[in-house]
Amino acid sequence: MSPRHDGAMPDDTRSRSARHSDADRLVRRMQAHEATIFGEMSALAARLGAVNLGQGFPDTDGPAVIAEAAIAAIREGRGNQYPPAHGLPELRQHIARHQQRFYDLTPDWRTEVCVATGASEAIVATVLALVESGQEVVMFDPYFDLYPAAVSLAGARRRCVPLTGPDLRPDLDTLARTVTDKTAMIIVNSPHNPSGVVFTEAELLRIAEIATAHDVIVLADEAYEHLWFDGHPHVPIATLPGMWERTVTIGSAGKSFSFTGWKVGWATGPADLIAAVRVVRQHLSYVSSGPFQWAIAEALQLADAYFAEFRHALAMQRDHLADALGGLGFRVIPTQGTYFTTTDVTAVGFADGQQFCDWAPLHAGVVAIPHTALSDHPDHAGPYVRWAFCKDPATIDTAVQRLSRGLADR
Ligand SMILES: Cc1ncc(COP(=O)(O)O)c(C=O)c1O
C-alpha cells in the first residue's frame, strides 16, 4: 500500500495503489493519482486492438473554417510568440460575448475572463487559487478525475456526494449535510461527465441555496455546455440569483468546437475571484495555444446554427449507441448531455461495472470505463459503465457487433 497522503479520502488508495509504481519518487499527496483510468484503458485498447469507447474525444474534427483560421494565424505570425498572460484580448472579448449571447451574463473581458490551457488548467488554477490547504471541496460522485487530483494538489480534502436512484440524480439532501463551515468550494459539473446527466434548474437552485447558506464558492465546470439534448437545456449556475458573485464558470473550446488537442479553455466570474485564478494560472503554463486562441475567437462567433447542428449530430450518435446497447439488454440511463452514455451492466449479468470492463476488452474487443474508477461510492457507482458515443457510426457498429458476439459466447 502506498502511504495515506494528507489530502485524500482513505479509499483513494483503493485499487491503483496495489499496482507496481514507476513513480516511487512522487510526492505523497499525488500518489493516489498516478494513473488516469482514461490513459490506462486507451493503452489497453491499443494493445489489444479493441474498439476504444473509453476516452471522450470526437472522431471528427471541428469546422474546417476554424482549422483554416488557426493555419492562417500561424502563417500570418499571429500568436506564434507568447500571447498576453490572461489570454488574447480578442478571445476574451468573444468569450464575454458568448456568455452574453447564450446566457445573458455580462462578464467584463478585461477583469472577469481568464484564458487557460484547456478547461483542465482553468479548473486546477481555480482550486489552487481559492481553496486553502485543510479545507474541504465537495463534488458529485462519480467525478471527472481531475477534481480529486486538483484537491490533493491544494492539500485539501474532497467530500463526495453521490448521484443516486435509477436515473443518477444528484443527492441534494446528502449535499446539504456534507457542506459545512469547513467547505471552501462545491464543484458542479453539468452536463455531467461520466453520467451524461444534465442538472435541472430546480436541482441547481437547491445547490445554489446550499452554497449561499454556507458562503462557499462554486466551481461550475461547464465544459459540455453546448452538448445537451432533447429539451434538457444547460442552465449555468452563475445565472441563478446571487450566484454570479460566488461562481467561477469554466468553458472548453475543445469540447464546444471538437478540437480537443488545441487545449483552449477559460474561466469567467466576478473580478475578485478571477484575479485570484489569474495569479495561480500564470504560474502554471504562463501562456499557451497562441494561434489557436485566434482561431477560437473566430469559433465563438459561429452562428447559432453551428451549435444546434452540432448538438443534433451528437444526439444522433447518442441514439445510435444507446439504442444498440439497449437492444443488447443493457439498462441505459437517459443521456441528456455530454459525449457519454451510461449503462447498468448488471442487466446483462455482470456483478458490476469493473467486472464488465475487465471482461469486455479481452472477450469482446471493446473498452469502456467503469464509474467505480471515478468514485468514492462503489455502493452507488458499482453497476455503471460509461461509453463514449462521439465516434463515427462504423466504429459504434463494430463495437456493438463485437459486444453482441461476446455476450452470446459468455
Ligand atoms: C468534465 C470535464 N471538464 C473538463 C475537461 C477538460 O477539458 P479540456 O480538454 O478543455 O482541458 C474534461 C475533459 O474530458 C471534462 O470531461
CSV table of C-alpha atoms and ligand atoms in Angstrom, one decimal:
chain,number,residue,atom,x,y,z
A,1,MET,CA,0.0,0.0,0.0
A,2,SER,CA,1.2,3.5,-0.7
A,3,PRO,CA,1.2,5.7,2.4
A,4,ARG,CA,-2.0,7.6,3.0
A,5,HIS,CA,-1.5,11.1,1.7
A,6,ASP,CA,-2.7,14.1,3.7
A,7,GLY,CA,-5.3,15.4,1.2
A,8,ALA,CA,-7.3,12.4,0.2
A,9,MET,CA,-10.1,10.2,1.3
A,10,PRO,CA,-8.9,6.9,2.8
A,11,ASP,CA,-10.3,4.8,-0.1
A,12,ASP,CA,-8.3,6.9,-2.5
A,13,THR,CA,-5.7,4.2,-2.4
A,14,ARG,CA,-8.3,1.5,-3.2
A,15,SER,CA,-7.2,-0.1,-6.4
A,16,ARG,CA,-4.4,1.6,-8.1
A,17,SER,CA,-2.0,1.7,-5.1
A,18,ALA,CA,-1.7,-2.1,-5.3
A,19,ARG,CA,0.0,-1.8,-8.6
A,20,HIS,CA,3.7,-1.5,-9.2
A,21,SER,CA,4.7,2.1,-9.4
A,22,ASP,CA,7.2,3.6,-11.8
A,23,ALA,CA,7.0,6.9,-9.9
A,24,ASP,CA,8.3,6.0,-6.5
A,25,ARG,CA,9.8,9.5,-6.1
A,26,LEU,CA,6.3,11.0,-6.4
A,27,VAL,CA,5.1,13.2,-3.5
A,28,ARG,CA,2.7,11.5,-1.2
A,29,ARG,CA,-0.2,13.8,-1.9
A,30,MET,CA,-0.2,12.7,-5.6
A,31,GLN,CA,0.4,9.0,-5.1
A,32,ALA,CA,-3.3,8.1,-5.4
A,33,HIS,CA,-3.5,10.0,-8.7
A,34,GLU,CA,-0.6,8.3,-10.5
A,35,ALA,CA,-2.6,6.8,-13.4
A,36,THR,CA,-5.7,8.1,-15.1
A,37,ILE,CA,-8.3,5.4,-15.9
A,38,PHE,CA,-8.6,7.0,-19.4
A,39,GLY,CA,-4.9,6.6,-20.2
A,40,GLU,CA,-4.9,3.1,-18.8
A,41,MET,CA,-7.9,2.0,-20.8
A,42,SER,CA,-6.7,3.7,-24.0
A,43,ALA,CA,-3.4,1.9,-23.7
A,44,LEU,CA,-5.2,-1.4,-23.2
A,45,ALA,CA,-7.4,-0.7,-26.2
A,46,ALA,CA,-4.3,0.0,-28.3
A,47,ARG,CA,-2.5,-3.1,-27.1
A,48,LEU,CA,-5.5,-5.4,-27.8
A,49,GLY,CA,-6.8,-3.7,-30.9
A,50,ALA,CA,-10.0,-3.1,-29.0
A,51,VAL,CA,-12.6,-0.5,-30.0
A,52,ASN,CA,-12.0,2.4,-27.6
A,53,LEU,CA,-15.3,3.7,-26.4
A,54,GLY,CA,-13.4,4.7,-23.2
A,55,GLN,CA,-11.8,8.0,-24.0
A,56,GLY,CA,-14.0,11.0,-24.8
A,57,PHE,CA,-12.6,12.6,-27.9
A,58,PRO,CA,-14.6,13.0,-31.1
A,59,ASP,CA,-13.7,11.1,-34.2
A,60,THR,CA,-14.4,14.1,-36.4
A,61,ASP,CA,-12.5,17.4,-36.2
A,62,GLY,CA,-14.4,20.6,-35.7
A,63,PRO,CA,-15.3,23.1,-38.6
A,64,ALA,CA,-12.7,23.3,-41.4
A,65,VAL,CA,-13.1,27.1,-41.4
A,66,ILE,CA,-11.8,27.2,-37.8
A,67,ALA,CA,-8.9,24.9,-38.6
A,68,GLU,CA,-8.1,27.3,-41.5
A,69,ALA,CA,-8.2,30.2,-39.1
A,70,ALA,CA,-5.5,28.6,-37.0
A,71,ILE,CA,-3.4,27.9,-40.0
A,72,ALA,CA,-3.8,31.5,-41.2
A,73,ALA,CA,-2.8,32.8,-37.8
A,74,ILE,CA,0.4,30.7,-37.8
A,75,ARG,CA,1.2,31.9,-41.4
A,76,GLU,CA,0.5,35.5,-40.6
A,77,GLY,CA,2.5,35.4,-37.4
A,78,ARG,CA,-0.4,35.9,-35.0
A,79,GLY,CA,0.2,34.1,-31.8
A,80,ASN,CA,3.5,32.4,-32.7
A,81,GLN,CA,5.2,34.2,-29.8
A,82,TYR,CA,3.9,34.3,-26.2
A,83,PRO,CA,0.3,35.7,-26.2
A,84,PRO,CA,-0.8,38.0,-23.4
A,85,ALA,CA,-0.8,36.3,-20.0
A,86,HIS,CA,-4.5,36.2,-19.4
A,87,GLY,CA,-5.5,35.5,-23.0
A,88,LEU,CA,-5.6,37.4,-26.2
A,89,PRO,CA,-7.9,40.4,-25.8
A,90,GLU,CA,-9.9,39.4,-28.9
A,91,LEU,CA,-10.5,36.0,-27.5
A,92,ARG,CA,-11.5,37.4,-24.1
A,93,GLN,CA,-13.9,39.7,-25.8
A,94,HIS,CA,-15.5,36.9,-27.7
A,95,ILE,CA,-15.7,34.7,-24.6
A,96,ALA,CA,-17.6,37.5,-22.8
A,97,ARG,CA,-19.9,38.0,-25.8
A,98,HIS,CA,-20.5,34.2,-25.9
A,99,GLN,CA,-21.6,34.3,-22.2
A,100,GLN,CA,-24.0,37.2,-23.1
A,101,ARG,CA,-25.3,35.6,-26.3
A,102,PHE,CA,-26.2,32.3,-24.7
A,103,TYR,CA,-26.8,33.1,-21.0
A,104,ASP,CA,-27.3,36.8,-20.7
A,105,LEU,CA,-24.2,37.0,-18.4
A,106,THR,CA,-22.1,40.1,-18.9
A,107,PRO,CA,-18.5,39.5,-17.8
A,108,ASP,CA,-16.1,42.3,-18.3
A,109,TRP,CA,-13.5,40.9,-20.7
A,110,ARG,CA,-10.8,43.0,-19.0
A,111,THR,CA,-11.2,41.6,-15.5
A,112,GLU,CA,-13.7,38.8,-15.5
A,113,VAL,CA,-12.3,36.4,-18.1
A,114,CYS,CA,-9.2,34.3,-18.0
A,115,VAL,CA,-7.9,32.1,-20.8
A,116,ALA,CA,-6.3,28.8,-19.9
A,117,THR,CA,-4.6,25.7,-21.3
A,118,GLY,CA,-7.9,23.9,-21.7
A,119,ALA,CA,-10.7,23.7,-19.1
A,120,SER,CA,-8.2,21.5,-17.2
A,121,GLU,CA,-5.8,24.2,-16.3
A,122,ALA,CA,-8.7,26.6,-15.5
A,123,ILE,CA,-10.1,24.0,-13.1
A,124,VAL,CA,-6.7,23.3,-11.4
A,125,ALA,CA,-5.9,27.1,-11.1
A,126,THR,CA,-9.3,27.8,-9.6
A,127,VAL,CA,-9.0,25.1,-6.9
A,128,LEU,CA,-5.4,26.1,-6.1
A,129,ALA,CA,-6.3,29.8,-6.0
A,130,LEU,CA,-9.4,29.6,-3.9
A,131,VAL,CA,-9.1,26.6,-1.6
A,132,GLU,CA,-6.7,26.7,1.5
A,133,SER,CA,-4.9,23.5,2.5
A,134,GLY,CA,-7.0,21.6,5.0
A,135,GLN,CA,-10.3,22.9,3.7
A,136,GLU,CA,-12.9,20.7,2.0
A,137,VAL,CA,-14.1,20.6,-1.6
A,138,VAL,CA,-17.4,18.9,-2.2
A,139,MET,CA,-18.1,17.3,-5.6
A,140,PHE,CA,-20.6,15.0,-7.1
A,141,ASP,CA,-19.7,11.4,-7.5
A,142,PRO,CA,-18.8,9.9,-9.9
A,143,TYR,CA,-16.5,12.7,-10.8
A,144,PHE,CA,-14.1,13.8,-13.6
A,145,ASP,CA,-10.8,12.5,-12.2
A,146,LEU,CA,-9.0,15.8,-12.4
A,147,TYR,CA,-11.0,17.2,-9.5
A,148,PRO,CA,-9.6,14.8,-6.8
A,149,ALA,CA,-6.1,15.4,-8.2
A,150,ALA,CA,-6.6,19.2,-8.0
A,151,VAL,CA,-7.9,18.9,-4.5
A,152,SER,CA,-4.9,16.8,-3.4
A,153,LEU,CA,-2.5,19.3,-5.1
A,154,ALA,CA,-4.1,22.0,-3.0
A,155,GLY,CA,-3.6,19.9,0.2
A,156,ALA,CA,-7.4,20.0,0.7
A,157,ARG,CA,-9.9,17.2,1.3
A,158,ARG,CA,-12.6,16.0,-1.0
A,159,ARG,CA,-16.1,15.1,0.1
A,160,CYS,CA,-18.2,13.2,-2.4
A,161,VAL,CA,-21.9,13.4,-2.8
A,162,PRO,CA,-23.4,10.6,-5.0
A,163,LEU,CA,-25.7,10.6,-7.9
A,164,THR,CA,-28.4,8.3,-6.9
A,165,GLY,CA,-31.6,6.5,-8.0
A,166,PRO,CA,-32.2,4.7,-11.3
A,167,ASP,CA,-31.6,7.9,-13.3
A,168,LEU,CA,-28.5,9.1,-11.4
A,169,ARG,CA,-29.7,12.4,-10.0
A,170,PRO,CA,-27.7,14.5,-7.5
A,171,ASP,CA,-28.5,13.6,-3.9
A,172,LEU,CA,-29.1,17.1,-2.6
A,173,ASP,CA,-30.1,16.0,0.9
A,174,THR,CA,-26.7,14.5,1.3
A,175,LEU,CA,-25.2,17.7,-0.2
A,176,ALA,CA,-26.9,19.7,2.4
A,177,ARG,CA,-25.4,17.6,5.1
A,178,THR,CA,-22.0,17.5,3.5
A,179,VAL,CA,-21.4,21.2,3.1
A,180,THR,CA,-20.2,22.6,6.4
A,181,ASP,CA,-18.1,25.5,7.6
A,182,LYS,CA,-15.1,23.5,6.6
A,183,THR,CA,-16.2,23.6,2.9
A,184,ALA,CA,-14.4,26.1,0.7
A,185,MET,CA,-15.9,25.0,-2.7
A,186,ILE,CA,-18.6,22.9,-4.4
A,187,ILE,CA,-17.7,21.6,-7.8
A,188,VAL,CA,-20.8,21.4,-10.0
A,189,ASN,CA,-20.3,19.7,-13.4
A,190,SER,CA,-23.3,19.9,-15.6
A,191,PRO,CA,-23.7,18.5,-18.2
A,192,HIS,CA,-22.1,15.8,-16.1
A,193,ASN,CA,-19.2,13.5,-17.0
A,194,PRO,CA,-19.4,10.5,-16.7
A,195,SER,CA,-23.1,10.1,-16.2
A,196,GLY,CA,-24.5,12.1,-19.1
A,197,VAL,CA,-27.0,13.7,-16.8
A,198,VAL,CA,-27.9,17.4,-17.1
A,199,PHE,CA,-28.8,19.0,-13.8
A,200,THR,CA,-32.2,20.7,-13.8
A,201,GLU,CA,-32.8,24.3,-12.8
A,202,ALA,CA,-34.6,23.0,-9.7
A,203,GLU,CA,-31.5,21.0,-8.7
A,204,LEU,CA,-29.2,23.9,-9.4
A,205,LEU,CA,-31.4,26.2,-7.4
A,206,ARG,CA,-31.1,23.9,-4.4
A,207,ILE,CA,-27.3,23.7,-4.8
A,208,ALA,CA,-27.2,27.5,-5.0
A,209,GLU,CA,-29.2,27.8,-1.9
A,210,ILE,CA,-26.8,25.5,0.0
A,211,ALA,CA,-23.7,27.3,-1.4
A,212,THR,CA,-25.2,30.6,-0.4
A,213,ALA,CA,-26.2,29.5,3.1
A,214,HIS,CA,-22.6,28.4,3.8
A,215,ASP,CA,-21.0,31.2,1.8
A,216,VAL,CA,-18.9,28.8,-0.3
A,217,ILE,CA,-17.6,29.3,-3.8
A,218,VAL,CA,-18.9,27.2,-6.7
A,219,LEU,CA,-16.7,26.0,-9.5
A,220,ALA,CA,-19.0,25.4,-12.4
A,221,ASP,CA,-17.4,23.0,-14.8
A,222,GLU,CA,-19.4,23.7,-18.0
A,223,ALA,CA,-17.0,22.1,-20.4
A,224,TYR,CA,-20.0,20.4,-22.1
A,225,GLU,CA,-22.2,23.5,-22.1
A,226,HIS,CA,-23.2,23.1,-25.7
A,227,LEU,CA,-23.7,19.3,-25.5
A,228,TRP,CA,-27.2,18.9,-24.2
A,229,PHE,CA,-30.1,17.1,-25.9
A,230,ASP,CA,-33.9,16.7,-26.1
A,231,GLY,CA,-35.1,19.6,-24.1
A,232,HIS,CA,-32.7,19.3,-21.3
A,233,PRO,CA,-31.1,22.7,-21.7
A,234,HIS,CA,-27.9,23.6,-19.9
A,235,VAL,CA,-28.5,26.2,-17.1
A,236,PRO,CA,-25.3,27.9,-15.9
A,237,ILE,CA,-25.5,28.1,-12.1
A,238,ALA,CA,-24.0,31.6,-12.3
A,239,THR,CA,-27.3,32.8,-13.8
A,240,LEU,CA,-29.2,31.9,-10.7
A,241,PRO,CA,-30.0,34.6,-8.1
A,242,GLY,CA,-26.9,35.6,-6.0
A,243,MET,CA,-24.7,33.1,-7.8
A,244,TRP,CA,-22.6,35.2,-10.1
A,245,GLU,CA,-20.7,36.7,-7.1
A,246,ARG,CA,-19.6,33.2,-5.9
A,247,THR,CA,-19.1,31.2,-9.1
A,248,VAL,CA,-16.2,30.6,-11.3
A,249,THR,CA,-17.5,29.1,-14.6
A,250,ILE,CA,-15.2,27.0,-16.8
A,251,GLY,CA,-15.6,26.6,-20.6
A,252,SER,CA,-13.7,24.4,-23.1
A,253,ALA,CA,-13.2,25.2,-26.7
A,254,GLY,CA,-12.0,21.6,-27.1
A,255,LYS,CA,-15.5,20.3,-26.3
A,256,SER,CA,-17.5,23.1,-27.9
A,257,PHE,CA,-15.7,23.0,-31.2
A,258,SER,CA,-14.3,19.5,-31.4
A,259,PHE,CA,-10.6,20.5,-31.2
A,260,THR,CA,-9.7,18.8,-28.0
A,261,GLY,CA,-6.0,18.8,-28.9
A,262,TRP,CA,-5.8,22.6,-29.0
A,263,LYS,CA,-6.3,23.0,-25.3
A,264,VAL,CA,-8.0,26.3,-25.2
A,265,GLY,CA,-10.3,26.9,-22.2
A,266,TRP,CA,-11.4,29.7,-19.9
A,267,ALA,CA,-12.7,30.8,-16.6
A,268,THR,CA,-15.3,33.6,-16.2
A,269,GLY,CA,-16.6,35.1,-13.0
A,270,PRO,CA,-16.5,38.1,-10.7
A,271,ALA,CA,-13.3,40.2,-10.8
A,272,ASP,CA,-12.2,39.3,-7.3
A,273,LEU,CA,-12.3,35.5,-8.0
A,274,ILE,CA,-10.9,35.8,-11.5
A,275,ALA,CA,-8.0,38.0,-10.2
A,276,ALA,CA,-7.1,35.1,-7.8
A,277,VAL,CA,-7.4,32.5,-10.5
A,278,ARG,CA,-5.1,34.6,-12.8
A,279,VAL,CA,-2.4,34.7,-10.2
A,280,VAL,CA,-2.1,30.9,-10.0
A,281,ARG,CA,-2.8,30.2,-13.7
A,282,GLN,CA,0.1,32.5,-14.8
A,283,HIS,CA,2.5,30.3,-12.8
A,284,LEU,CA,1.2,27.1,-14.4
A,285,SER,CA,1.5,27.3,-18.2
A,286,TYR,CA,2.0,31.1,-18.2
A,287,VAL,CA,0.5,31.2,-21.7
A,288,SER,CA,-0.3,28.7,-24.4
A,289,SER,CA,-2.0,28.0,-27.7
A,290,GLY,CA,-1.3,31.4,-29.3
A,291,PRO,CA,-2.6,30.8,-32.9
A,292,PHE,CA,-5.4,28.6,-31.6
A,293,GLN,CA,-6.6,31.4,-29.4
A,294,TRP,CA,-7.1,33.5,-32.6
A,295,ALA,CA,-9.0,30.6,-34.2
A,296,ILE,CA,-11.2,30.1,-31.2
A,297,ALA,CA,-12.0,33.8,-31.1
A,298,GLU,CA,-13.5,33.1,-34.6
A,299,ALA,CA,-15.2,29.9,-33.5
A,300,LEU,CA,-17.0,31.8,-30.8
A,301,GLN,CA,-18.6,33.9,-33.5
A,302,LEU,CA,-20.1,30.9,-35.3
A,303,ALA,CA,-23.8,31.3,-35.9
A,304,ASP,CA,-26.3,29.7,-33.6
A,305,ALA,CA,-27.0,27.1,-36.3
A,306,TYR,CA,-23.5,25.7,-35.7
A,307,PHE,CA,-24.3,24.9,-32.1
A,308,ALA,CA,-27.7,23.5,-32.9
A,309,GLU,CA,-26.4,21.3,-35.7
A,310,PHE,CA,-23.5,20.1,-33.5
A,311,ARG,CA,-26.0,19.1,-30.8
A,312,HIS,CA,-28.2,17.4,-33.3
A,313,ALA,CA,-25.4,15.3,-34.8
A,314,LEU,CA,-24.2,14.2,-31.4
A,315,ALA,CA,-27.8,13.3,-30.4
A,316,MET,CA,-28.0,11.0,-33.4
A,317,GLN,CA,-24.7,9.3,-32.4
A,318,ARG,CA,-26.1,9.0,-28.8
A,319,ASP,CA,-29.2,7.4,-30.1
A,320,HIS,CA,-27.2,5.0,-32.3
A,321,LEU,CA,-25.1,3.7,-29.4
A,322,ALA,CA,-27.8,3.9,-26.7
A,323,ASP,CA,-30.4,2.1,-28.8
A,324,ALA,CA,-27.9,-0.6,-29.7
A,325,LEU,CA,-26.8,-1.1,-26.1
A,326,GLY,CA,-30.4,-1.2,-25.0
A,327,GLY,CA,-31.0,-3.8,-27.7
A,328,LEU,CA,-28.3,-6.0,-26.2
A,329,GLY,CA,-30.1,-5.9,-22.9
A,330,PHE,CA,-28.1,-3.1,-21.0
A,331,ARG,CA,-30.2,-0.7,-19.0
A,332,VAL,CA,-29.4,2.7,-20.5
A,333,ILE,CA,-29.6,5.7,-18.2
A,334,PRO,CA,-31.3,8.6,-20.0
A,335,THR,CA,-28.4,10.5,-21.7
A,336,GLN,CA,-29.2,14.2,-21.5
A,337,GLY,CA,-25.8,15.7,-22.5
A,338,THR,CA,-22.0,15.2,-22.9
A,339,TYR,CA,-20.2,12.7,-25.1
A,340,PHE,CA,-21.2,9.8,-22.8
A,341,THR,CA,-23.9,7.4,-22.2
A,342,THR,CA,-24.1,5.3,-19.1
A,343,THR,CA,-25.5,1.8,-18.7
A,344,ASP,CA,-26.2,-0.5,-15.8
A,345,VAL,CA,-24.4,-3.7,-16.7
A,346,THR,CA,-26.0,-5.9,-14.0
A,347,ALA,CA,-28.9,-6.1,-16.5
A,348,VAL,CA,-26.7,-8.3,-18.8
A,349,GLY,CA,-25.5,-10.5,-16.0
A,350,PHE,CA,-22.3,-8.8,-14.7
A,351,ALA,CA,-21.7,-8.3,-11.0
A,352,ASP,CA,-20.6,-4.8,-11.5
A,353,GLY,CA,-19.0,-2.3,-14.0
A,354,GLN,CA,-15.5,-3.2,-13.0
A,355,GLN,CA,-16.1,-6.9,-13.8
A,356,PHE,CA,-17.7,-5.9,-17.1
A,357,CYS,CA,-14.8,-3.5,-18.1
A,358,ASP,CA,-12.2,-6.2,-17.2
A,359,TRP,CA,-14.1,-8.7,-19.4
A,360,ALA,CA,-15.1,-6.6,-22.4
A,361,PRO,CA,-11.6,-5.8,-23.9
A,362,LEU,CA,-10.5,-9.4,-23.7
A,363,HIS,CA,-13.6,-11.2,-24.7
A,364,ALA,CA,-15.5,-8.7,-26.9
A,365,GLY,CA,-12.6,-6.3,-28.0
A,366,VAL,CA,-14.3,-3.2,-26.6
A,367,VAL,CA,-13.1,-0.8,-24.0
A,368,ALA,CA,-15.4,1.3,-21.7
A,369,ILE,CA,-15.0,2.9,-18.3
A,370,PRO,CA,-16.4,1.7,-15.0
A,371,HIS,CA,-17.9,4.5,-12.9
A,372,THR,CA,-16.2,3.0,-9.9
A,373,ALA,CA,-12.9,4.2,-11.2
A,374,LEU,CA,-14.3,7.7,-10.8
A,375,SER,CA,-16.0,7.3,-7.5
A,376,ASP,CA,-15.6,7.1,-3.7
A,377,HIS,CA,-19.0,5.4,-3.5
A,378,PRO,CA,-18.8,1.9,-5.0
A,379,ASP,CA,-22.1,1.2,-3.3
A,380,HIS,CA,-23.7,3.7,-5.7
A,381,ALA,CA,-21.4,3.6,-8.7
A,382,GLY,CA,-21.0,-0.2,-8.8
A,383,PRO,CA,-23.3,-1.2,-11.6
A,384,TYR,CA,-22.5,1.6,-14.1
A,385,VAL,CA,-20.3,1.8,-17.2
A,386,ARG,CA,-19.5,4.9,-19.3
A,387,TRP,CA,-19.4,4.7,-23.1
A,388,ALA,CA,-18.3,7.5,-25.4
A,389,PHE,CA,-20.6,7.9,-28.4
A,390,CYS,CA,-18.7,10.8,-30.0
A,391,LYS,CA,-17.4,8.2,-32.5
A,392,ASP,CA,-18.3,7.6,-36.2
A,393,PRO,CA,-21.2,5.2,-36.8
A,394,ALA,CA,-19.0,2.5,-38.2
A,395,THR,CA,-16.9,2.4,-35.0
A,396,ILE,CA,-20.1,2.2,-32.9
A,397,ASP,CA,-21.4,-0.6,-35.2
A,398,THR,CA,-18.2,-2.6,-34.8
A,399,ALA,CA,-18.2,-2.2,-31.0
A,400,VAL,CA,-21.9,-3.3,-30.9
A,401,GLN,CA,-21.3,-6.4,-33.1
A,402,ARG,CA,-18.3,-7.4,-31.0
A,403,LEU,CA,-20.3,-7.0,-27.8
A,404,SER,CA,-23.2,-8.9,-29.2
A,405,ARG,CA,-20.9,-11.9,-30.1
A,406,GLY,CA,-19.0,-11.6,-26.8
A,407,LEU,CA,-22.2,-11.7,-24.7
A,408,ALA,CA,-23.6,-14.6,-26.7
A,409,ASP,CA,-20.5,-16.7,-26.1
A,410,ARG,CA,-20.3,-15.9,-22.4
B,1,LIG,C1,-16.0,17.4,-17.2
B,1,LIG,C2,-14.8,17.9,-17.9
B,1,LIG,N1,-14.2,19.0,-17.5
B,1,LIG,C3,-13.1,19.4,-18.1
B,1,LIG,C4,-12.4,18.7,-19.1
B,1,LIG,C5,-11.1,19.2,-19.7
B,1,LIG,O1,-11.3,19.9,-20.8
B,1,LIG,P1,-10.1,20.5,-21.7
B,1,LIG,O2,-9.8,19.4,-22.7
B,1,LIG,O3,-10.6,21.7,-22.3
B,1,LIG,O4,-9.0,20.7,-20.7
B,1,LIG,C6,-13.0,17.5,-19.5
B,1,LIG,C7,-12.3,16.6,-20.5
B,1,LIG,O5,-12.6,15.5,-20.6
B,1,LIG,C8,-14.2,17.0,-18.8
B,1,LIG,O6,-14.7,15.9,-19.1
